[in-house]
Amino acid sequence: MNINKFVTPEIIFGGHAIRQAGDACVRLGAKKVLIVSDRGVANAGWLEKVMELCKESHLPFATFVGVTTDPKDREVEQGCQVFVQHECDAIIGVGGGSVLDVAKAIAILATNGGAISDYEGIDKIKKPLPPMIMIMTTAGSGSEVSQFSIIVDSNRKKKMTIVSKTLVPDIAIIDPYTLVTKDSSLTATTGMDVLTHAIEAYVSIAATPLTDVQAKNALILCAQYLRPSVASKTNTEAKEAMAMASLQAGLAFSNAILGAAHAISHAIGGKFPLPHGEINAILLPYVMDFNFIATPKRFLDIATCLGIDTRGLTEREAGNAAIHFVKELSFDIGIPTRFREVGITQEMIHHISEVALEDACMITNPRDMNVEQVKQVLKNVL
């Protein structure tokens, strides 16, 4: 009998769940908290909301809003300086995956010191982190529940994957109402990130029955609700469903890890300012096709979860149908289908392939890959 491990924060999910932010910090014993966010979240009003909630809980705070898309190591260092200067002892992240990844990385440096590059890879963090409360405002990254932080090394122009169970936040707050401030493009790209998380977690060599149930439900929800969520900011049923899909896909990949699509996406994202979810969406059908022979039965399951009638289909036919579904979904919500549409050229393939093979997410891909096979997948996507 196998032993399965599954790590998760305390999860607070539902409409107006954000109202519990201040009290959640107090419950963790915080005396002064650093609130990490970005300008977009601040402009949408969510940063101010959390600041008000901290005041209501009589909790002093400092703020750091210097986070950018594909956050850099220097942003982590700047945020850590604010944490130390203001003598904070806990962290709230309010935003999407970039914000939450920086919040986690600040927590690493706050107690472990050094440079954030010291912690690239798996289980490099030695000392406990400050209490962390993560409030997700996009249905996408799953960072509010995961043991991942992705930070760009400015010198190497490479996305560093940091993996450690100590990065799992203490409390995750998911409030679907925060999603109504997202535009349709961001909803589309983050939604495809959710789908990629679910598929890669389900076919991962580290998948377990505990992760499978989360991944499969996320697939069902994405198939039904991503299109209507992109179509309307005010469709609260779709927003709640995609918030749940993001949460469940996050729980799945945090424990089962990911695969080649994310490894390649990280390699691309470190050098080119493209939305992470967009890169994943373009790559995903081609990585699915490459991985099919490693686990055909699982691709049949994926097709079923996506709503495809698989009765009478062979595993290969069901896998092809799932791949077609993903391509069609991307097209419907306005995502490019080829890398040439976003400026990636043949000349870039060799470097991307070499960097991708070094990524921690490649370890759990169901099919082994060498540099020539990564190159071929990339050529197929051009």
Coordinates of C-alpha atoms in Angstrom, one line a residue, residues 29-30 118 147 169 174 274 300 343 348:
G29 CA -0.1 36.0 16.2
A30 CA 1.0 38.8 13.9
D118 CA 20.4 30.5 -3.2
Q147 CA 4.8 25.1 -2.5
P169 CA 1.0 29.6 3.1
I174 CA -10.1 33.0 -2.2
L274 CA 4.9 37.3 -22.5
L300 CA -8.7 9.4 -22.0
G343 CA 7.6 36.9 -31.6
M348 CA 15.7 31.1 -30.0

